[in-house]
Amino acid sequence: MRLDRVCYAAEPDGLLATARRLGSAIGVQPVEGGVQPRLGSRTMVLPLAGSHCVEIVEALEHPATLRMPFGQAVRARTRSGGGWLTWVVTVDDAVLVERCPGRTVTAVHRRGADGGLACWRQLGAAGSASGGPDTAGSATAGPDVDPQLPFLTSPGHGVGPRELRVCGSARLSVLRISGSPHRVTSSLGEPGDRLLEDVEVEWVAPSGTPGLLEVCFETPAGPVVR
């Protein structure tokens, strides 16, 4: 199983300022992502080596966003200072359905600044985000909604999260997650000793609030932890 990206909620001074600040810290130039209407958010991307990226997200200023659990989660995280929301792994469609029986897989699209449209399928966008609201009754809610679990995404077509990026100079090396290794590995059906084939996962604060706590990067200027 491969990591696709990590998601970071914009800080109170906004999407662009947050993207520039994070980009400066790891030596990467932010790239315009686009608007994700079904998630109630807009994005900017920090491309990384290994086809990974940091996706910075900001809730759309639109009344409909208040009805979108992911947009609500992003807004709440921004109001509390911003920070890491979740991590995303790539699977194929068959795995997405097999591992999530009885739950709805959301079709997501993103409209870029140049008008280009990207489409992909995703599970978890409604409520897995750290600090997100209760999602009972939402389209993708279920008994296993849990902020320590990643989103699952299946590639679609167009310039999506993975295709958007070019290879950056910084590399994502470690995810530090608060929570239960057994809970996550049993949900994903992957061995605990090597959950991701391309990034190390460290489990910290097992009794703390579950979710993605820190991300470690290797940059030309040395290691950076955010």
PDB file of C-alpha atoms in Angstrom:
ATOM      1  CA  MET A   1       0.000   0.000   0.000  1.00  0.00           C
ATOM      2  CA  ARG A   2       1.383   3.387  -1.015  1.00  0.00           C
ATOM      3  CA  LEU A   3       0.939   6.797   0.516  1.00  0.00           C
ATOM      4  CA  ASP A   4      -0.632   9.301  -1.869  1.00  0.00           C
ATOM      5  CA  ARG A   5      -0.588  12.537   0.136  1.00  0.00           C
ATOM      6  CA  VAL A   6      -1.019  14.224   3.491  1.00  0.00           C
ATOM      7  CA  CYS A   7      -3.609  16.958   4.030  1.00  0.00           C
ATOM      8  CA  TYR A   8      -3.091  20.123   6.060  1.00  0.00           C
ATOM      9  CA  ALA A   9      -5.854  22.575   7.022  1.00  0.00           C
ATOM     10  CA  ALA A  10      -5.037  26.196   6.245  1.00  0.00           C
ATOM     11  CA  GLU A  11      -4.116  28.356   9.212  1.00  0.00           C
ATOM     12  CA  PRO A  12      -6.249  31.425  10.089  1.00  0.00           C
ATOM     13  CA  ASP A  13      -4.270  33.751   7.776  1.00  0.00           C
ATOM     14  CA  GLY A  14      -5.459  31.796   4.754  1.00  0.00           C
ATOM     15  CA  LEU A  15      -4.615  29.178   2.147  1.00  0.00           C
ATOM     16  CA  LEU A  16      -1.937  31.075   0.235  1.00  0.00           C
ATOM     17  CA  ALA A  17      -0.067  32.270   3.333  1.00  0.00           C
ATOM     18  CA  THR A  18      -0.116  28.768   4.813  1.00  0.00           C
ATOM     19  CA  ALA A  19       1.081  27.167   1.580  1.00  0.00           C
ATOM     20  CA  ARG A  20       3.920  29.666   1.265  1.00  0.00           C
ATOM     21  CA  ARG A  21       4.968  29.158   4.889  1.00  0.00           C
ATOM     22  CA  LEU A  22       5.004  25.361   4.657  1.00  0.00           C
ATOM     23  CA  GLY A  23       6.669  25.508   1.265  1.00  0.00           C
ATOM     24  CA  SER A  24       9.407  27.778   2.607  1.00  0.00           C
ATOM     25  CA  ALA A  25      10.018  25.412   5.532  1.00  0.00           C
ATOM     26  CA  ILE A  26      10.721  22.448   3.241  1.00  0.00           C
ATOM     27  CA  GLY A  27      12.067  24.310   0.215  1.00  0.00           C
ATOM     28  CA  VAL A  28       9.157  23.644  -2.154  1.00  0.00           C
ATOM     29  CA  GLN A  29       7.209  26.082  -4.329  1.00  0.00           C
ATOM     30  CA  PRO A  30       3.405  25.805  -3.869  1.00  0.00           C
ATOM     31  CA  VAL A  31       1.277  24.883  -6.888  1.00  0.00           C
ATOM     32  CA  GLU A  32      -2.353  25.882  -7.403  1.00  0.00           C
ATOM     33  CA  GLY A  33      -4.616  22.889  -6.783  1.00  0.00           C
ATOM     34  CA  GLY A  34      -8.164  24.004  -7.472  1.00  0.00           C
ATOM     35  CA  VAL A  35     -11.692  23.807  -6.091  1.00  0.00           C
ATOM     36  CA  GLN A  36     -13.273  20.555  -4.847  1.00  0.00           C
ATOM     37  CA  PRO A  37     -17.010  21.352  -4.793  1.00  0.00           C
ATOM     38  CA  ARG A  38     -18.183  18.038  -3.322  1.00  0.00           C
ATOM     39  CA  LEU A  39     -15.730  18.408  -0.451  1.00  0.00           C
ATOM     40  CA  GLY A  40     -16.451  22.092   0.091  1.00  0.00           C
ATOM     41  CA  SER A  41     -12.786  23.049  -0.190  1.00  0.00           C
ATOM     42  CA  ARG A  42     -10.068  24.618  -2.320  1.00  0.00           C
ATOM     43  CA  THR A  43      -6.464  23.449  -2.362  1.00  0.00           C
ATOM     44  CA  MET A  44      -2.825  24.216  -2.990  1.00  0.00           C
ATOM     45  CA  VAL A  45      -0.165  21.534  -3.383  1.00  0.00           C
ATOM     46  CA  LEU A  46       3.474  21.155  -2.334  1.00  0.00           C
ATOM     47  CA  PRO A  47       5.013  18.576  -4.715  1.00  0.00           C
ATOM     48  CA  LEU A  48       7.426  16.101  -3.109  1.00  0.00           C
ATOM     49  CA  ALA A  49       9.803  13.423  -4.315  1.00  0.00           C
ATOM     50  CA  GLY A  50       8.336   9.953  -4.804  1.00  0.00           C
ATOM     51  CA  SER A  51       5.033  11.232  -6.255  1.00  0.00           C
ATOM     52  CA  HIS A  52       3.838  12.354  -2.830  1.00  0.00           C
ATOM     53  CA  CYS A  53       2.572  15.792  -1.926  1.00  0.00           C
ATOM     54  CA  VAL A  54       1.298  17.978   0.868  1.00  0.00           C
ATOM     55  CA  GLU A  55      -2.209  19.177   0.047  1.00  0.00           C
ATOM     56  CA  ILE A  56      -3.192  22.361   1.879  1.00  0.00           C
ATOM     57  CA  VAL A  57      -6.969  22.761   2.085  1.00  0.00           C
ATOM     58  CA  GLU A  58      -9.267  25.662   2.926  1.00  0.00           C
ATOM     59  CA  ALA A  59     -13.045  25.563   3.363  1.00  0.00           C
ATOM     60  CA  LEU A  60     -15.035  27.343   0.674  1.00  0.00           C
ATOM     61  CA  GLU A  61     -16.910  30.462   1.745  1.00  0.00           C
ATOM     62  CA  HIS A  62     -20.284  29.220   0.580  1.00  0.00           C
ATOM     63  CA  PRO A  63     -23.460  28.300   2.515  1.00  0.00           C
ATOM     64  CA  ALA A  64     -23.436  24.807   0.994  1.00  0.00           C
ATOM     65  CA  THR A  65     -20.097  24.122   2.689  1.00  0.00           C
ATOM     66  CA  LEU A  66     -21.906  24.072   6.030  1.00  0.00           C
ATOM     67  CA  ARG A  67     -23.662  20.872   4.880  1.00  0.00           C
ATOM     68  CA  MET A  68     -20.435  19.152   3.796  1.00  0.00           C
ATOM     69  CA  PRO A  69     -18.729  17.246   6.633  1.00  0.00           C
ATOM     70  CA  PHE A  70     -15.243  17.578   5.137  1.00  0.00           C
ATOM     71  CA  GLY A  71     -15.700  21.313   4.626  1.00  0.00           C
ATOM     72  CA  GLN A  72     -16.926  21.574   8.221  1.00  0.00           C
ATOM     73  CA  ALA A  73     -13.887  19.661   9.468  1.00  0.00           C
ATOM     74  CA  VAL A  74     -11.523  21.913   7.530  1.00  0.00           C
ATOM     75  CA  ARG A  75     -13.250  25.055   8.796  1.00  0.00           C
ATOM     76  CA  ALA A  76     -13.132  23.844  12.407  1.00  0.00           C
ATOM     77  CA  ARG A  77      -9.446  22.942  12.130  1.00  0.00           C
ATOM     78  CA  THR A  78      -8.622  26.337  10.619  1.00  0.00           C
ATOM     79  CA  ARG A  79     -10.478  28.145  13.395  1.00  0.00           C
ATOM     80  CA  SER A  80      -8.464  26.198  15.968  1.00  0.00           C
ATOM     81  CA  GLY A  81      -5.191  27.270  14.333  1.00  0.00           C
ATOM     82  CA  GLY A  82      -4.883  24.913  11.360  1.00  0.00           C
ATOM     83  CA  GLY A  83      -2.768  21.782  11.118  1.00  0.00           C
ATOM     84  CA  TRP A  84      -2.713  18.210   9.888  1.00  0.00           C
ATOM     85  CA  LEU A  85      -6.060  16.733   8.874  1.00  0.00           C
ATOM     86  CA  THR A  86      -5.398  13.248   7.529  1.00  0.00           C
ATOM     87  CA  TRP A  87      -3.300  10.973   5.332  1.00  0.00           C
ATOM     88  CA  VAL A  88      -4.373   9.381   2.060  1.00  0.00           C
ATOM     89  CA  VAL A  89      -3.418   6.022   0.552  1.00  0.00           C
ATOM     90  CA  THR A  90      -3.967   4.844  -3.022  1.00  0.00           C
ATOM     91  CA  VAL A  91      -5.860   1.624  -3.771  1.00  0.00           C
ATOM     92  CA  ASP A  92      -7.680   0.271  -6.807  1.00  0.00           C
ATOM     93  CA  ASP A  93     -11.465   0.364  -7.092  1.00  0.00           C
ATOM     94  CA  ALA A  94     -11.898  -3.303  -6.176  1.00  0.00           C
ATOM     95  CA  VAL A  95      -9.994  -2.847  -2.928  1.00  0.00           C
ATOM     96  CA  LEU A  96     -11.917   0.329  -2.146  1.00  0.00           C
ATOM     97  CA  VAL A  97     -15.244  -1.494  -2.328  1.00  0.00           C
ATOM     98  CA  GLU A  98     -14.027  -4.731  -0.721  1.00  0.00           C
ATOM     99  CA  ARG A  99     -12.630  -3.032   2.368  1.00  0.00           C
ATOM    100  CA  CYS A 100     -15.631  -0.800   2.874  1.00  0.00           C
ATOM    101  CA  PRO A 101     -18.743  -2.994   2.541  1.00  0.00           C
ATOM    102  CA  GLY A 102     -21.971  -1.137   3.080  1.00  0.00           C
ATOM    103  CA  ARG A 103     -20.369   2.301   2.756  1.00  0.00           C
ATOM    104  CA  THR A 104     -20.660   4.745  -0.096  1.00  0.00           C
ATOM    105  CA  VAL A 105     -17.576   5.604  -2.111  1.00  0.00           C
ATOM    106  CA  THR A 106     -17.647   9.297  -3.007  1.00  0.00           C
ATOM    107  CA  ALA A 107     -16.940  10.502  -6.535  1.00  0.00           C
ATOM    108  CA  VAL A 108     -14.792  13.626  -6.149  1.00  0.00           C
ATOM    109  CA  HIS A 109     -13.813  16.181  -8.754  1.00  0.00           C
ATOM    110  CA  ARG A 110     -11.529  19.174  -8.735  1.00  0.00           C
ATOM    111  CA  ARG A 111     -11.709  22.191 -11.008  1.00  0.00           C
ATOM    112  CA  GLY A 112      -8.267  23.697 -11.540  1.00  0.00           C
ATOM    113  CA  ALA A 113      -7.388  27.355 -12.028  1.00  0.00           C
ATOM    114  CA  ASP A 114      -6.954  26.664 -15.760  1.00  0.00           C
ATOM    115  CA  GLY A 115     -10.436  25.129 -16.006  1.00  0.00           C
ATOM    116  CA  GLY A 116      -9.154  21.551 -16.190  1.00  0.00           C
ATOM    117  CA  LEU A 117     -11.292  18.907 -14.505  1.00  0.00           C
ATOM    118  CA  ALA A 118      -9.970  15.950 -12.511  1.00  0.00           C
ATOM    119  CA  CYS A 119     -12.083  13.073 -11.166  1.00  0.00           C
ATOM    120  CA  TRP A 120     -11.328  10.268  -8.718  1.00  0.00           C
ATOM    121  CA  ARG A 121     -13.084   8.089  -6.136  1.00  0.00           C
ATOM    122  CA  GLN A 122     -12.485   8.442  -2.434  1.00  0.00           C
ATOM    123  CA  LEU A 123     -13.672   7.038   0.862  1.00  0.00           C
ATOM    124  CA  GLY A 124     -13.250   8.754   4.200  1.00  0.00           C
ATOM    125  CA  ALA A 125     -13.573  12.358   3.070  1.00  0.00           C
ATOM    126  CA  ALA A 126     -16.698  12.930   5.118  1.00  0.00           C
ATOM    127  CA  GLY A 127     -15.359  12.355   8.586  1.00  0.00           C
ATOM    128  CA  SER A 128     -11.952  10.777   9.044  1.00  0.00           C
ATOM    129  CA  ALA A 129     -10.174  14.129   9.325  1.00  0.00           C
ATOM    130  CA  SER A 130      -8.536  14.922  12.655  1.00  0.00           C
ATOM    131  CA  GLY A 131     -10.741  17.258  14.595  1.00  0.00           C
ATOM    132  CA  GLY A 132     -13.638  16.715  12.199  1.00  0.00           C
ATOM    133  CA  PRO A 133     -17.267  16.749  13.253  1.00  0.00           C
ATOM    134  CA  ASP A 134     -19.473  13.788  13.879  1.00  0.00           C
ATOM    135  CA  THR A 135     -20.605  12.478  10.512  1.00  0.00           C
ATOM    136  CA  ALA A 136     -23.463  10.198  11.462  1.00  0.00           C
ATOM    137  CA  GLY A 137     -25.988  10.223   8.665  1.00  0.00           C
ATOM    138  CA  SER A 138     -23.618  11.575   6.032  1.00  0.00           C
ATOM    139  CA  ALA A 139     -23.070   9.879   2.704  1.00  0.00           C
ATOM    140  CA  THR A 140     -19.799   8.278   3.705  1.00  0.00           C
ATOM    141  CA  ALA A 141     -20.275   7.894   7.421  1.00  0.00           C
ATOM    142  CA  GLY A 142     -20.101   4.483   8.996  1.00  0.00           C
ATOM    143  CA  PRO A 143     -19.276   2.708  12.226  1.00  0.00           C
ATOM    144  CA  ASP A 144     -15.551   2.816  11.498  1.00  0.00           C
ATOM    145  CA  VAL A 145     -15.205   6.574  10.926  1.00  0.00           C
ATOM    146  CA  ASP A 146     -12.076   7.338  12.915  1.00  0.00           C
ATOM    147  CA  PRO A 147      -9.571  10.220  12.583  1.00  0.00           C
ATOM    148  CA  GLN A 148      -6.560   7.900  12.820  1.00  0.00           C
ATOM    149  CA  LEU A 149      -7.664   6.042   9.670  1.00  0.00           C
ATOM    150  CA  PRO A 150      -6.517   7.320   6.271  1.00  0.00           C
ATOM    151  CA  PHE A 151      -8.701   8.261   3.367  1.00  0.00           C
ATOM    152  CA  LEU A 152      -8.683   5.664   0.584  1.00  0.00           C
ATOM    153  CA  THR A 153      -8.497   7.011  -2.945  1.00  0.00           C
ATOM    154  CA  SER A 154      -8.710   5.373  -6.345  1.00  0.00           C
ATOM    155  CA  PRO A 155      -7.164   7.178  -9.339  1.00  0.00           C
ATOM    156  CA  GLY A 156      -9.555   8.522 -11.950  1.00  0.00           C
ATOM    157  CA  HIS A 157      -8.858  10.741 -14.931  1.00  0.00           C
ATOM    158  CA  GLY A 158      -7.631  14.256 -15.573  1.00  0.00           C
ATOM    159  CA  VAL A 159      -5.089  16.180 -13.546  1.00  0.00           C
ATOM    160  CA  GLY A 160      -5.861  14.764 -10.113  1.00  0.00           C
ATOM    161  CA  PRO A 161      -3.937  14.940  -6.828  1.00  0.00           C
ATOM    162  CA  ARG A 162      -1.239  12.554  -8.043  1.00  0.00           C
ATOM    163  CA  GLU A 163      -1.009  13.701 -11.669  1.00  0.00           C
ATOM    164  CA  LEU A 164      -0.916  17.386 -10.716  1.00  0.00           C
ATOM    165  CA  ARG A 165       2.485  17.275  -9.121  1.00  0.00           C
ATOM    166  CA  VAL A 166       6.001  17.209 -10.436  1.00  0.00           C
ATOM    167  CA  CYS A 167       8.836  15.636  -8.505  1.00  0.00           C
ATOM    168  CA  GLY A 168       9.965  17.983  -5.737  1.00  0.00           C
ATOM    169  CA  SER A 169      13.299  18.195  -3.957  1.00  0.00           C
ATOM    170  CA  ALA A 170      11.927  17.360  -0.496  1.00  0.00           C
ATOM    171  CA  ARG A 171      10.970  13.819   0.507  1.00  0.00           C
ATOM    172  CA  LEU A 172       8.313  12.729   2.984  1.00  0.00           C
ATOM    173  CA  SER A 173       9.969  10.171   5.259  1.00  0.00           C
ATOM    174  CA  VAL A 174       7.861   9.546   8.381  1.00  0.00           C
ATOM    175  CA  LEU A 175       4.246   9.901   9.520  1.00  0.00           C
ATOM    176  CA  ARG A 176       3.678  10.150  13.276  1.00  0.00           C
ATOM    177  CA  ILE A 177       0.166   9.058  14.137  1.00  0.00           C
ATOM    178  CA  SER A 178      -1.601   9.084  17.485  1.00  0.00           C
ATOM    179  CA  GLY A 179      -3.743   6.003  17.877  1.00  0.00           C
ATOM    180  CA  SER A 180      -3.827   2.231  17.795  1.00  0.00           C
ATOM    181  CA  PRO A 181      -1.608   0.384  15.293  1.00  0.00           C
ATOM    182  CA  HIS A 182      -3.919  -2.628  15.533  1.00  0.00           C
ATOM    183  CA  ARG A 183      -6.991  -0.526  14.760  1.00  0.00           C
ATOM    184  CA  VAL A 184      -5.419   0.928  11.629  1.00  0.00           C
ATOM    185  CA  THR A 185      -3.702  -2.195  10.303  1.00  0.00           C
ATOM    186  CA  SER A 186      -6.756  -4.402  10.838  1.00  0.00           C
ATOM    187  CA  SER A 187      -8.945  -1.871   9.046  1.00  0.00           C
ATOM    188  CA  LEU A 188      -6.577  -1.677   6.071  1.00  0.00           C
ATOM    189  CA  GLY A 189      -5.669  -5.367   6.013  1.00  0.00           C
ATOM    190  CA  GLU A 190      -1.952  -4.598   6.018  1.00  0.00           C
ATOM    191  CA  PRO A 191       0.844  -5.928   8.284  1.00  0.00           C
ATOM    192  CA  GLY A 192       1.746  -3.678  11.180  1.00  0.00           C
ATOM    193  CA  ASP A 193       5.502  -3.943  10.652  1.00  0.00           C
ATOM    194  CA  ARG A 194       5.315  -2.262   7.247  1.00  0.00           C
ATOM    195  CA  LEU A 195       1.998  -0.532   6.777  1.00  0.00           C
ATOM    196  CA  LEU A 196       3.217   1.634   3.882  1.00  0.00           C
ATOM    197  CA  GLU A 197       5.788   0.452   1.376  1.00  0.00           C
ATOM    198  CA  ASP A 198       7.229   3.904   0.745  1.00  0.00           C
ATOM    199  CA  VAL A 199       6.973   5.828   4.048  1.00  0.00           C
ATOM    200  CA  GLU A 200       7.679   4.885   7.663  1.00  0.00           C
ATOM    201  CA  VAL A 201       4.835   5.133  10.190  1.00  0.00           C
ATOM    202  CA  GLU A 202       5.535   5.804  13.882  1.00  0.00           C
ATOM    203  CA  TRP A 203       2.797   5.318  16.463  1.00  0.00           C
ATOM    204  CA  VAL A 204       2.834   7.835  19.303  1.00  0.00           C
ATOM    205  CA  ALA A 205       0.529   8.927  22.143  1.00  0.00           C
ATOM    206  CA  PRO A 206      -1.687   5.797  22.116  1.00  0.00           C
ATOM    207  CA  SER A 207      -3.923   7.339  24.791  1.00  0.00           C
ATOM    208  CA  GLY A 208      -4.096  10.754  23.133  1.00  0.00           C
ATOM    209  CA  THR A 209      -6.526  12.180  20.616  1.00  0.00           C
ATOM    210  CA  PRO A 210      -6.227   9.976  17.501  1.00  0.00           C
ATOM    211  CA  GLY A 211      -5.054  11.403  14.208  1.00  0.00           C
ATOM    212  CA  LEU A 212      -2.032  12.517  12.211  1.00  0.00           C
ATOM    213  CA  LEU A 213       0.254  14.495  14.544  1.00  0.00           C
ATOM    214  CA  GLU A 214       3.524  15.152  12.717  1.00  0.00           C
ATOM    215  CA  VAL A 215       5.142  14.660   9.338  1.00  0.00           C
ATOM    216  CA  CYS A 216       8.911  14.365   8.845  1.00  0.00           C
ATOM    217  CA  PHE A 217      10.602  15.549   5.662  1.00  0.00           C
ATOM    218  CA  GLU A 218      14.104  15.118   4.269  1.00  0.00           C
ATOM    219  CA  THR A 219      15.123  18.313   2.467  1.00  0.00           C
ATOM    220  CA  PRO A 220      18.345  19.567   0.842  1.00  0.00           C
ATOM    221  CA  ALA A 221      18.812  21.766   3.935  1.00  0.00           C
ATOM    222  CA  GLY A 222      18.305  18.874   6.364  1.00  0.00           C
ATOM    223  CA  PRO A 223      15.402  17.171   8.181  1.00  0.00           C
ATOM    224  CA  VAL A 224      12.243  19.149   8.918  1.00  0.00           C
ATOM    225  CA  VAL A 225       9.402  18.125  11.246  1.00  0.00           C
ATOM    226  CA  ARG A 226       6.016  19.847  11.035  1.00  0.00           C
TER     227      ARG A 226
END
